[in-house]
Amino acid sequence: MQTTSPSSWLWQSIAILLLTLTLLLSTPLSHSSHNTPALAHAQPPAFTDTPRNRIFFWKVTYSTLAPDGVTRPVILVNEKYPGPKIEVNRGDYVTVIVENALDVPTSFHWHGMTMRGDPWYDGVPGMNQCPIPAGTNFTYAFGTDDVVGTHWWHAHFENQYIDGLVGAIIIRDPPATNPFLHAYDEERNVILTDWYHQATGPLLQTYMSPASNGHEPVPNSGLINGKGTFNCKNVIPADLPCTPTNDRAIFHVLPNRRYRLRIINTAAASSFLFSIDGHQLLVIEADGTDLNPFMVDSLPINTGQRYSVIVVTNQEVANYWMRAEIGMDCLPPGVNNLDPIVLGEVRYAGAGVAPPTSVGRWVPKPPVKGQEPEKNPAFAAACQDLDLFALHPLKPVPILEPITNSYDVKMTFKRNPKDNIVRGYLNDITFEGDAWNPTIVQNLNEGATYTVAEHVMRLDRRDAVVQIILNNPKGGEHPFHLHGHTFQIIAQGQGVYEEGKTPINSINPLRRDTATVPKDGFTVIRFKVDNPGVWSLHCHIEWHVTTGLVMQFLELPDELRAMGIPKHVGKLCETPAPPRFKAHTGFMPAAPAAAAAFANATITTINH
């Protein structure tokens, strides 16, 4: 069905008024043992009259970590997991100086940043840069004039981000233009991820072989802000080092306050259903776009997506479970070594430190080693996004039209006759790029041509409107992410999209950068051609990126060529690929010590 949206400013005023009344009129059930402090509005970081250059120094190293009790090798920035937060004000310039102390290349993508005017810093080897060679430094630098909200960064070379290279990016709106400045008192970041007990290299070797039958590795647990628990009795293989832990993420709150939670799904493959026992969630942001507020009990969030919600702490003074339930129906069949219920603690001041006793909306049986966990019957719909027709941006933008470039993109998985490996295909093309010969460099030659496997789509006309119909006729859900743009979601649903017949979201359509293509369904997006660069469109299930579910848009190639490329970016391509490098086969480090842990990690075949 189609819907219409009332005046944006009317919606904003009503929503904030209702939110304030909810807080002021709510009566906690038991506050006798705690004096509630006076309500105070949290102030954002100081804004200056002129933007600042915010400089961050990163060192990328091997390490080991046991976030859920199982020790495994990882790759970290500044020895942190999740990695360092980038938090700046809109209009600031971000400079990240990366020291690659690994013995393999790396690169970083700034998920949600449009990189307008700085396309060579988008961080995708083979598209807009060559990888950062081992033992060298590289500087990323980009503006934030047209970006605000909750975003994240992650490695974009091979599958390194699964091994620990992720972190939050928060771009704050100036007080004069922040519509929710007085709608909440404090805020917290909530970073969700799935977690694997083995290094990615061995898992990748198994996955990219005929024996896997295309079933990607499945996670062993989930983490909230880098913390979780796992029953050591269920470890497979049994000799993996495991120390029982109850070290969960803890969120300390005061009664009768309003908290903005910035929720980021940094998983490799998992969709989550997020909730807090006894509390509702007021959704106010999706992927950097402020929304007309929308109340939910639980929040489905797929990999790559971000939401902001406001939670009012108006319940009895006690401790409550924060839940991030992994969607079993969104993973390959036969998962038998995963506890899908990931927990954090919301602790009210005055409630003590005892673990919560709150009960969720669904209580599963405890997982048993070797058996598939019980599935939440309500989760099938949570593998999809929130109702498209219920979400509208606070700042309305008319639907982009008329359509000048339309692409019907069909995704399939099938065995590649060259190597007998099951790979992902978009319109019967499985992506194969050359990390050391990126499209942005090739484009410097006006007569450049590209191989079919590079899957380059040229967009030559400025201000053209591109429509992409993402068709998913078979298989599970796929969260698709477009670099360089925030797109409008025009339609989403089951079956086949029919132009002119399928209902569309034509009034103030949702704008975001990562949208789920439903199982046996479709998602239709539109964006305007106005950002010269090379932009990837890909499934954000990281294993599916590896297997080829990727295409790229070469946008305004003549304008891009005239911009040139900074010398230090081009210099990356002077270092050839390491002699032992072979793409997507578990590229292994050669150095001893921590790096050797990757090379010696056990390879386990996942049963599906």
Coordinates of C-alpha atoms in Angstrom, one line a residue:
M1 CA 0.0 0.0 0.0
Q2 CA 1.1 3.6 -0.6
T3 CA 1.1 6.1 2.2
T4 CA 1.4 9.8 2.5
S5 CA 3.5 11.7 5.0
P6 CA 2.3 14.7 7.0
S7 CA 4.4 17.8 7.3
S8 CA 7.8 16.9 8.4
W9 CA 8.0 19.8 10.9
L10 CA 4.6 18.9 12.4
W11 CA 5.8 15.3 12.8
Q12 CA 9.0 16.5 14.5
S13 CA 7.2 18.8 16.9
I14 CA 4.5 16.2 17.9
A15 CA 7.1 13.4 18.3
I16 CA 9.4 15.4 20.6
L17 CA 6.5 16.7 22.6
L18 CA 5.2 13.2 23.1
L19 CA 8.6 12.0 24.0
T20 CA 9.0 14.7 26.6
L21 CA 5.6 14.0 28.1
T22 CA 6.4 10.3 28.3
L23 CA 9.5 11.1 30.4
L24 CA 7.9 13.8 32.6
L25 CA 4.6 11.9 33.3
S26 CA 6.1 8.4 33.8
T27 CA 6.1 7.2 37.3
P28 CA 8.8 4.6 38.2
L29 CA 7.5 1.7 40.2
S30 CA 10.1 1.8 42.9
H31 CA 12.5 4.7 43.5
S32 CA 12.4 4.7 47.3
S33 CA 16.1 3.9 47.7
H34 CA 17.4 6.3 45.1
N35 CA 17.4 10.1 44.8
T36 CA 16.8 10.8 41.1
P37 CA 19.2 13.6 39.9
A38 CA 17.8 16.7 38.3
L39 CA 17.2 16.3 34.5
A40 CA 20.0 17.8 32.5
H41 CA 20.4 17.9 28.8
A42 CA 23.7 16.4 27.5
Q43 CA 25.7 18.8 25.5
P44 CA 27.4 17.7 22.3
P45 CA 31.2 18.2 21.8
A46 CA 32.0 21.9 21.5
F47 CA 31.4 23.3 18.0
T48 CA 33.8 25.9 16.6
D49 CA 33.0 28.7 14.2
T50 CA 35.3 27.1 11.7
P51 CA 35.8 23.4 11.0
R52 CA 38.8 21.6 12.4
N53 CA 41.1 19.0 11.0
R54 CA 40.7 16.0 13.4
I55 CA 43.8 13.8 13.2
F56 CA 43.8 10.1 14.2
F57 CA 46.9 7.9 14.4
W58 CA 46.4 4.2 13.9
K59 CA 48.7 1.2 14.1
V60 CA 47.5 -2.1 12.7
T61 CA 49.0 -5.1 14.3
Y62 CA 48.4 -8.8 15.0
S63 CA 47.2 -9.8 18.4
T64 CA 45.2 -12.4 20.3
L65 CA 41.8 -11.9 22.0
A66 CA 39.2 -13.9 23.9
P67 CA 36.1 -11.7 23.9
D68 CA 33.7 -14.6 24.7
G69 CA 36.3 -16.7 26.5
V70 CA 37.8 -18.5 23.4
T71 CA 41.2 -17.3 22.6
R72 CA 42.0 -16.7 18.9
P73 CA 44.3 -14.6 16.8
V74 CA 43.0 -11.2 15.6
I75 CA 44.0 -8.0 13.8
L76 CA 43.5 -4.8 15.7
V77 CA 43.9 -1.0 15.4
N78 CA 45.8 0.4 18.4
E79 CA 45.3 -2.9 20.3
K80 CA 41.5 -2.2 20.6
Y81 CA 38.4 -4.1 19.8
P82 CA 36.2 -2.6 18.7
G83 CA 38.7 -0.2 17.2
P84 CA 39.1 3.5 17.9
K85 CA 36.0 5.6 17.6
I86 CA 36.1 8.5 15.1
E87 CA 33.8 11.2 16.6
V88 CA 33.8 14.7 14.9
N89 CA 31.4 17.5 14.1
R90 CA 29.8 17.9 10.7
G91 CA 32.1 20.0 8.6
D92 CA 35.3 18.8 10.2
Y93 CA 38.0 17.3 8.1
V94 CA 39.1 13.8 9.1
T95 CA 42.7 12.7 8.8
V96 CA 43.6 9.1 9.6
I97 CA 47.3 8.2 9.5
V98 CA 47.6 4.4 9.2
E99 CA 50.7 2.5 10.0
N100 CA 50.4 -1.0 8.6
A101 CA 52.5 -3.1 10.9
L102 CA 51.2 -6.4 9.4
D103 CA 53.2 -8.5 6.9
V104 CA 50.3 -8.3 4.5
P105 CA 48.5 -5.4 2.8
T106 CA 45.4 -3.7 4.2
S107 CA 42.9 -0.9 3.4
F108 CA 40.0 0.9 5.1
H109 CA 36.5 1.9 4.1
W110 CA 34.5 4.6 5.8
H111 CA 31.0 3.1 5.6
G112 CA 28.4 5.8 5.3
M113 CA 30.8 8.5 4.2
T114 CA 30.1 9.7 0.6
M115 CA 33.7 10.8 0.0
R116 CA 32.4 13.6 -2.1
G117 CA 35.5 15.3 -3.6
D118 CA 37.8 12.6 -2.1
P119 CA 36.8 9.4 -4.0
W120 CA 40.3 7.9 -3.9
Y121 CA 40.0 7.5 -0.1
D122 CA 36.9 5.2 -0.2
G123 CA 39.3 2.3 0.5
V124 CA 38.3 -0.5 -1.9
P125 CA 41.3 -2.1 -3.6
G126 CA 40.6 -2.7 -7.2
M127 CA 38.2 0.2 -7.4
N128 CA 39.5 3.4 -5.8
Q129 CA 43.0 2.5 -4.4
C130 CA 45.7 -0.1 -4.3
P131 CA 46.2 -1.8 -0.9
I132 CA 48.5 -0.3 1.7
P133 CA 51.7 -2.4 1.5
A134 CA 53.0 -4.2 4.6
G135 CA 55.3 -2.2 6.7
T136 CA 54.3 1.2 5.3
N137 CA 52.2 4.2 6.2
F138 CA 49.3 5.8 4.4
T139 CA 47.1 8.8 5.1
Y140 CA 43.3 8.9 4.5
A141 CA 41.7 12.4 4.5
F142 CA 38.1 13.3 3.8
G143 CA 35.5 15.9 4.6
T144 CA 32.1 15.6 6.4
D145 CA 30.2 18.6 5.0
D146 CA 27.3 16.5 3.6
V147 CA 27.2 13.7 6.2
V148 CA 25.8 13.4 9.7
G149 CA 24.8 10.6 12.0
T150 CA 25.9 7.1 12.9
H151 CA 28.4 5.3 10.6
W152 CA 31.3 2.9 10.9
W153 CA 34.7 2.0 9.5
H154 CA 36.1 -1.4 8.6
A155 CA 38.9 -3.0 6.6
H156 CA 38.2 -3.6 2.9
F157 CA 41.1 -5.9 1.9
E158 CA 40.2 -9.6 1.6
N159 CA 38.1 -10.5 4.8
Q160 CA 40.2 -8.7 7.4
Y161 CA 37.4 -6.9 9.1
I162 CA 36.0 -10.2 10.4
D163 CA 39.3 -10.5 12.3
G164 CA 38.7 -7.3 14.3
L165 CA 39.2 -4.3 12.1
V166 CA 35.9 -2.4 12.8
G167 CA 34.9 0.8 14.7
A168 CA 32.3 3.5 15.0
I169 CA 32.2 6.8 13.1
I170 CA 29.9 9.5 14.7
I171 CA 29.3 12.7 12.8
R172 CA 27.5 15.2 15.0
D173 CA 25.1 17.8 13.8
P174 CA 25.6 21.4 14.9
P175 CA 23.1 22.4 17.6
A176 CA 21.4 24.9 15.3
T177 CA 20.4 22.1 12.9
N178 CA 20.1 19.1 15.2
P179 CA 16.4 18.3 15.4
F180 CA 16.8 15.9 18.3
L181 CA 19.2 18.1 20.4
H182 CA 16.7 18.3 23.3
A183 CA 15.0 14.9 22.8
Y184 CA 17.6 12.9 24.8
D185 CA 19.9 13.5 27.7
E186 CA 22.8 11.1 27.1
E187 CA 23.9 8.6 24.4
R188 CA 25.7 5.3 24.1
N189 CA 27.2 3.4 21.2
V190 CA 26.1 -0.2 20.8
I191 CA 28.3 -2.2 18.4
L192 CA 26.9 -5.6 17.4
T193 CA 28.9 -8.4 15.7
D194 CA 28.9 -12.1 15.1
W195 CA 32.1 -13.8 16.2
Y196 CA 34.1 -16.7 14.9
H197 CA 36.4 -18.9 17.0
Q198 CA 38.9 -19.3 14.2
A199 CA 40.9 -16.9 12.1
T200 CA 39.3 -15.9 8.8
G201 CA 42.1 -17.3 6.6
P202 CA 41.4 -21.0 7.4
L203 CA 37.6 -20.5 7.2
L204 CA 38.1 -18.7 3.9
Q205 CA 40.2 -21.6 2.5
T206 CA 37.4 -24.0 3.3
Y207 CA 34.6 -21.7 2.0
M208 CA 36.4 -21.0 -1.3
S209 CA 36.7 -24.7 -2.1
P210 CA 34.3 -27.1 -3.9
A211 CA 33.7 -29.0 -0.6
S212 CA 31.8 -26.1 1.0
N213 CA 29.0 -26.3 -1.6
G214 CA 28.7 -22.5 -1.2
H215 CA 27.7 -22.6 2.5
E216 CA 29.5 -19.8 4.2
P217 CA 31.1 -20.2 7.6
V218 CA 28.7 -19.7 10.4
P219 CA 29.6 -17.7 13.6
N220 CA 30.1 -19.3 17.0
S221 CA 28.8 -16.4 19.1
G222 CA 27.8 -12.8 19.1
L223 CA 29.3 -9.7 20.9
I224 CA 28.0 -6.4 22.1
N225 CA 30.7 -3.8 22.3
G226 CA 33.3 -6.5 21.9
K227 CA 32.1 -8.6 24.8
G228 CA 30.1 -11.9 25.1
T229 CA 30.0 -15.3 26.7
F230 CA 30.3 -18.8 25.4
N231 CA 29.9 -22.2 27.1
C232 CA 33.3 -23.8 26.9
K233 CA 31.8 -27.3 26.9
N234 CA 30.4 -26.5 23.4
V235 CA 33.7 -25.5 21.8
I236 CA 34.4 -27.2 18.5
P237 CA 37.2 -28.3 18.0
A238 CA 37.3 -29.3 21.7
D239 CA 41.0 -28.3 22.0
L240 CA 40.5 -24.6 21.3
P241 CA 41.6 -22.6 24.4
C242 CA 38.5 -21.4 26.3
T243 CA 38.2 -19.8 29.7
P244 CA 34.6 -19.3 31.1
T245 CA 33.7 -15.7 31.4
N246 CA 30.7 -13.6 32.3
D247 CA 32.2 -10.4 31.0
R248 CA 29.2 -8.8 29.2
A249 CA 28.8 -5.2 28.0
I250 CA 27.2 -3.1 30.8
F251 CA 25.3 0.1 30.3
H252 CA 24.9 2.2 33.4
V253 CA 21.8 4.4 33.4
L254 CA 19.9 6.8 35.7
P255 CA 16.2 6.5 36.2
N256 CA 13.9 8.9 34.3
R257 CA 16.4 9.8 31.7
R258 CA 16.3 9.6 27.9
Y259 CA 19.2 7.7 26.2
R260 CA 20.1 7.7 22.6
L261 CA 21.6 4.4 21.6
R262 CA 23.5 4.4 18.3
I263 CA 23.3 0.8 17.2
I264 CA 25.8 -0.5 14.5
N265 CA 25.7 -4.0 13.0
T266 CA 29.4 -4.8 12.1
A267 CA 28.7 -8.5 11.6
A268 CA 30.2 -10.6 8.8
A269 CA 26.9 -12.4 8.1
S270 CA 24.3 -12.1 10.9
S271 CA 21.1 -10.1 11.2
F272 CA 20.2 -9.2 14.8
L273 CA 16.9 -8.6 16.5
F274 CA 17.7 -5.9 19.1
S275 CA 15.6 -5.2 22.2
I276 CA 15.8 -4.3 25.9
D277 CA 13.5 -6.2 28.3
G278 CA 10.7 -4.0 29.6
H279 CA 11.5 -1.0 27.4
Q280 CA 10.4 0.4 24.0
L281 CA 12.6 1.8 21.4
L282 CA 11.9 5.1 19.6
V283 CA 13.6 4.9 16.2
I284 CA 15.0 8.4 15.1
E285 CA 17.8 7.6 12.6
A286 CA 18.6 5.0 9.9
D287 CA 22.1 5.1 8.3
G288 CA 22.6 8.8 9.0
T289 CA 19.1 9.9 8.0
D290 CA 16.9 11.5 10.7
L291 CA 13.5 10.0 10.8
N292 CA 10.0 10.9 11.8
P293 CA 10.1 9.0 15.2
F294 CA 8.7 5.5 15.1
M295 CA 8.1 3.3 18.2
V296 CA 9.0 -0.4 18.2
D297 CA 9.4 -3.2 20.8
S298 CA 12.3 -4.8 18.9
L299 CA 14.6 -3.7 16.1
P300 CA 15.8 -5.8 13.2
I301 CA 19.2 -4.7 12.0
N302 CA 21.2 -6.3 9.2
T303 CA 24.9 -6.3 8.6
G304 CA 26.2 -2.8 7.6
Q305 CA 23.1 -1.0 8.9
R306 CA 22.8 1.6 11.7
Y307 CA 19.9 2.9 13.7
S308 CA 19.6 5.4 16.5
V309 CA 16.8 4.8 19.1
I310 CA 15.8 6.7 22.2
V311 CA 15.1 4.6 25.3
V312 CA 13.3 6.2 28.4
T313 CA 14.5 4.6 31.7
N314 CA 11.1 4.8 33.4
Q315 CA 10.8 1.3 34.7
E316 CA 11.3 -0.1 38.1
V317 CA 14.9 0.4 39.5
A318 CA 16.4 -2.9 38.5
N319 CA 18.8 -4.5 36.0
Y320 CA 17.5 -5.5 32.6
W321 CA 18.8 -7.7 29.7
M322 CA 19.8 -6.0 26.5
R323 CA 19.3 -8.6 23.8
A324 CA 20.8 -8.9 20.3
E325 CA 19.4 -12.1 19.0
I326 CA 21.1 -13.6 15.9
G327 CA 18.6 -14.7 13.3
M328 CA 19.0 -18.4 12.8
D329 CA 16.7 -18.3 9.7
C330 CA 19.1 -15.8 8.2
L331 CA 22.1 -18.2 8.3
P332 CA 22.8 -21.3 6.3
P333 CA 21.0 -24.4 7.5
G334 CA 22.5 -26.9 10.0
V335 CA 23.9 -24.4 12.5
N336 CA 24.8 -26.5 15.5
N337 CA 27.4 -24.6 17.5
L338 CA 25.9 -21.2 18.2
D339 CA 24.0 -19.6 21.1
P340 CA 21.9 -17.0 19.2
I341 CA 20.9 -15.0 22.3
V342 CA 23.6 -12.3 22.8
L343 CA 23.2 -10.4 26.1
G344 CA 24.3 -7.1 27.6
E345 CA 23.2 -5.5 30.9
V346 CA 21.3 -2.3 31.4
R347 CA 21.9 -1.4 35.1
Y348 CA 19.8 1.3 36.8
A349 CA 21.6 3.3 39.4
G350 CA 20.7 2.0 42.8
A351 CA 19.9 -1.5 41.5
G352 CA 23.2 -3.1 42.5
V353 CA 25.3 -5.4 40.4
A354 CA 23.3 -8.7 40.4
P355 CA 22.7 -10.1 36.9
P356 CA 19.3 -9.2 35.5
T357 CA 16.3 -11.5 36.0
S358 CA 14.2 -9.9 33.4
V359 CA 12.5 -12.1 30.8
G360 CA 12.4 -11.5 27.1
R361 CA 9.5 -11.8 24.8
W362 CA 10.7 -15.2 23.7
V363 CA 12.5 -17.7 26.0
P364 CA 14.4 -20.5 24.1
K365 CA 15.6 -23.8 25.5
P366 CA 19.4 -23.8 26.4
P367 CA 21.6 -24.8 23.5
V368 CA 23.0 -28.3 23.4
K369 CA 26.3 -29.2 21.8
G370 CA 25.9 -30.7 18.4
Q371 CA 22.3 -29.7 18.1
E372 CA 20.8 -26.9 16.2
P373 CA 19.5 -24.1 18.6
E374 CA 15.8 -23.5 18.9
K375 CA 14.5 -20.9 16.5
N376 CA 12.5 -17.9 17.5
P377 CA 9.2 -18.2 15.5
A378 CA 8.9 -14.4 15.4
F379 CA 12.3 -13.9 13.8
A380 CA 11.5 -14.8 10.2
A381 CA 10.3 -11.2 9.6
A382 CA 13.3 -9.8 11.4
C383 CA 15.6 -11.1 8.6
Q384 CA 14.0 -8.2 6.7
D385 CA 14.2 -4.5 7.3
L386 CA 11.7 -2.4 9.3
D387 CA 8.5 -1.7 7.4
L388 CA 9.5 0.5 4.5
F389 CA 6.2 2.4 4.5
A390 CA 6.4 3.2 8.2
L391 CA 9.8 5.0 7.9
H392 CA 10.0 8.5 6.5
P393 CA 12.9 11.0 6.7
L394 CA 12.4 14.0 9.0
K395 CA 13.6 16.3 6.2
P396 CA 11.5 15.4 3.1
V397 CA 13.0 14.9 -0.3
P398 CA 10.8 14.2 -3.3
I399 CA 11.1 10.9 -5.1
L400 CA 13.9 11.1 -7.7
E401 CA 12.5 11.1 -11.2
P402 CA 12.3 10.7 -14.1
I403 CA 14.4 7.5 -14.3
T404 CA 17.2 7.9 -16.9
N405 CA 19.3 4.7 -16.1
S406 CA 17.6 1.5 -15.0
Y407 CA 19.3 -1.7 -14.1
D408 CA 17.6 -5.0 -13.3
V409 CA 20.1 -6.9 -11.2
K410 CA 19.5 -10.6 -10.5
M411 CA 21.6 -12.4 -7.9
T412 CA 22.3 -16.1 -8.1
F413 CA 24.8 -18.7 -6.7
K414 CA 26.1 -21.5 -8.9
R415 CA 29.2 -23.5 -9.5
N416 CA 31.9 -21.8 -11.5
P417 CA 33.0 -24.2 -14.3
K418 CA 36.6 -22.9 -14.1
D419 CA 37.2 -24.1 -10.5
N420 CA 34.0 -26.0 -9.4
I421 CA 33.5 -23.5 -6.6
V422 CA 30.1 -22.1 -5.8
R423 CA 30.2 -18.4 -6.4
G424 CA 27.9 -15.4 -6.3
Y425 CA 26.7 -13.8 -9.5
L426 CA 25.0 -10.5 -10.4
N427 CA 23.4 -10.9 -13.8
D428 CA 25.6 -14.0 -14.4
I429 CA 28.8 -12.1 -13.6
T430 CA 30.9 -13.1 -10.7
F431 CA 33.2 -10.2 -9.7
E432 CA 36.9 -10.5 -10.1
G433 CA 38.9 -7.2 -9.8
D434 CA 42.6 -6.6 -9.7
A435 CA 43.5 -5.0 -6.3
W436 CA 46.7 -3.6 -7.8
N437 CA 45.1 -2.1 -10.9
P438 CA 42.1 -0.2 -9.6
T439 CA 39.4 1.2 -11.8
I440 CA 40.2 4.8 -10.7
V441 CA 43.7 4.4 -12.1
Q442 CA 42.6 2.7 -15.3
N443 CA 40.1 5.6 -15.8
L444 CA 43.1 8.0 -16.2
N445 CA 43.4 6.5 -19.7
E446 CA 40.5 8.0 -21.6
G447 CA 40.2 4.9 -23.8
A448 CA 40.3 2.4 -20.9
T449 CA 38.2 -0.7 -21.3
Y450 CA 37.3 -3.2 -18.6
T451 CA 36.9 -6.9 -18.4
V452 CA 33.5 -8.5 -18.0
A453 CA 34.5 -9.8 -14.6
E454 CA 35.3 -6.2 -13.3
H455 CA 31.5 -5.5 -13.8
V456 CA 31.9 -1.8 -14.5
M457 CA 28.8 0.2 -15.2
R458 CA 29.5 3.7 -16.6
L459 CA 27.3 6.7 -15.5
D460 CA 28.3 9.6 -17.9
R461 CA 25.4 12.0 -17.5
R462 CA 25.4 14.4 -14.5
D463 CA 22.2 14.6 -12.5
A464 CA 20.8 11.4 -14.2
V465 CA 18.5 9.3 -12.0
V466 CA 19.6 5.7 -11.6
Q467 CA 17.1 3.0 -10.6
I468 CA 18.4 -0.4 -9.5
I469 CA 16.0 -3.3 -9.1
L470 CA 17.7 -5.9 -7.0
N471 CA 16.1 -9.3 -7.6
N472 CA 16.6 -12.2 -5.2
P473 CA 14.7 -15.1 -6.7
K474 CA 16.3 -17.9 -4.6
G475 CA 18.1 -18.2 -1.3
G476 CA 18.3 -16.1 1.8
E477 CA 18.3 -12.4 2.5
H478 CA 21.1 -10.0 1.3
P479 CA 21.9 -6.6 2.8
F480 CA 23.1 -4.5 -0.1
H481 CA 25.4 -1.5 0.4
L482 CA 26.2 1.3 -2.1
H483 CA 29.3 3.3 -1.6
G484 CA 29.4 7.0 -2.4
H485 CA 25.7 7.6 -2.0
T486 CA 22.6 7.6 0.2
F487 CA 19.9 6.1 -1.9
Q488 CA 16.1 6.2 -1.8
I489 CA 14.3 2.9 -1.3
I490 CA 11.4 2.9 -3.7
A491 CA 10.0 -0.5 -3.1
Q492 CA 10.7 -3.7 -1.2
G493 CA 8.8 -7.0 -0.9
Q494 CA 8.3 -10.6 -1.9
G495 CA 7.9 -12.0 -5.4
V496 CA 8.8 -10.0 -8.5
Y497 CA 8.8 -6.2 -8.9
E498 CA 6.6 -5.0 -11.7
E499 CA 7.1 -1.4 -12.8
G500 CA 3.8 0.5 -12.7
K501 CA 2.0 -2.3 -10.7
T502 CA 4.0 -2.9 -7.6
P503 CA 3.2 -0.3 -4.9
I504 CA 6.1 2.1 -4.4
N505 CA 7.1 4.4 -1.5
S506 CA 6.6 7.6 -3.6
I507 CA 6.0 10.2 -0.8
N508 CA 9.2 11.2 1.0
P509 CA 10.9 7.7 0.6
L510 CA 13.4 6.4 3.1
R511 CA 17.0 7.3 2.4
R512 CA 19.9 5.1 3.6
D513 CA 23.0 3.3 2.2
T514 CA 22.3 -0.3 3.2
A515 CA 19.0 -2.1 2.5
T516 CA 18.0 -5.8 2.8
V517 CA 16.8 -7.6 -0.3
P518 CA 14.3 -10.1 1.1
K519 CA 14.3 -13.8 0.5
D520 CA 12.5 -14.6 -2.7
G521 CA 11.9 -10.9 -3.2
F522 CA 13.2 -7.5 -4.4
T523 CA 14.4 -4.1 -3.3
V524 CA 14.3 -1.1 -5.6
I525 CA 16.6 1.9 -5.0
R526 CA 17.3 5.2 -6.7
F527 CA 20.2 7.7 -6.6
K528 CA 21.3 10.8 -8.5
V529 CA 24.5 10.9 -10.5
D530 CA 26.4 13.8 -8.9
N531 CA 29.4 12.3 -7.2
P532 CA 32.4 11.5 -9.5
G533 CA 34.1 8.3 -8.3
V534 CA 34.2 4.6 -8.5
W535 CA 31.5 3.2 -6.2
S536 CA 30.9 -0.4 -5.2
L537 CA 27.5 -2.0 -4.9
H538 CA 27.7 -5.3 -3.0
C539 CA 26.1 -7.6 -0.6
H540 CA 27.4 -6.8 2.9
I541 CA 27.6 -10.4 4.0
E542 CA 31.4 -10.4 3.9
W543 CA 31.6 -14.0 2.6
H544 CA 29.4 -13.1 -0.3
V545 CA 31.7 -10.2 -1.2
T546 CA 34.5 -12.7 -1.4
T547 CA 32.6 -15.0 -3.7
G548 CA 31.7 -12.3 -6.2
L549 CA 28.4 -10.6 -5.3
V550 CA 29.8 -7.2 -6.3
M551 CA 29.5 -4.7 -9.1
Q552 CA 30.9 -1.2 -9.5
F553 CA 29.7 2.2 -10.9
L554 CA 32.2 4.4 -12.7
E555 CA 30.4 7.7 -12.1
L556 CA 31.1 10.8 -14.2
P557 CA 34.4 9.3 -15.6
D558 CA 35.4 12.5 -17.4
E559 CA 35.0 14.7 -14.3
L560 CA 36.8 12.0 -12.3
R561 CA 39.7 12.0 -14.7
A562 CA 40.0 15.8 -14.6
M563 CA 40.3 15.6 -10.8
G564 CA 43.4 13.4 -11.1
I565 CA 44.7 11.3 -8.2
P566 CA 46.9 12.5 -5.3
K567 CA 50.5 11.3 -5.7
H568 CA 50.6 9.3 -2.5
V569 CA 47.5 7.4 -3.6
G570 CA 49.0 6.5 -6.9
K571 CA 52.3 5.6 -5.2
L572 CA 50.5 2.7 -3.5
C573 CA 50.2 1.0 -6.9
E574 CA 54.0 1.0 -7.3
T575 CA 54.3 -1.9 -4.8
P576 CA 53.3 -5.1 -6.6
A577 CA 51.2 -7.9 -5.0
P578 CA 53.2 -10.1 -2.6
P579 CA 54.6 -13.2 -4.4
R580 CA 52.4 -15.6 -2.5
F581 CA 49.2 -13.6 -2.9
K582 CA 46.2 -15.4 -4.5
A583 CA 42.9 -13.6 -4.1
H584 CA 40.2 -15.1 -1.9
T585 CA 42.0 -18.3 -0.9
G586 CA 42.9 -17.5 2.7
F587 CA 45.9 -15.2 2.2
M588 CA 48.1 -16.1 5.1
P589 CA 50.8 -14.0 6.9
A590 CA 54.3 -15.3 7.0
A591 CA 55.8 -13.6 10.1
P592 CA 56.3 -15.6 13.3
A593 CA 54.7 -15.0 16.7
A594 CA 51.2 -13.6 16.6
A595 CA 51.1 -13.7 12.8
A596 CA 52.0 -17.4 12.9
A597 CA 48.8 -18.1 14.9
F598 CA 46.8 -17.3 11.8
A599 CA 48.8 -19.7 9.6
N600 CA 48.6 -22.5 12.2
A601 CA 45.0 -22.1 13.0
T602 CA 42.9 -25.2 12.7
I603 CA 40.8 -25.6 9.5
T604 CA 37.4 -27.0 10.3
T605 CA 34.7 -28.0 7.8
I606 CA 31.4 -26.5 8.7
N607 CA 28.4 -28.9 8.5
H608 CA 25.3 -27.6 6.8

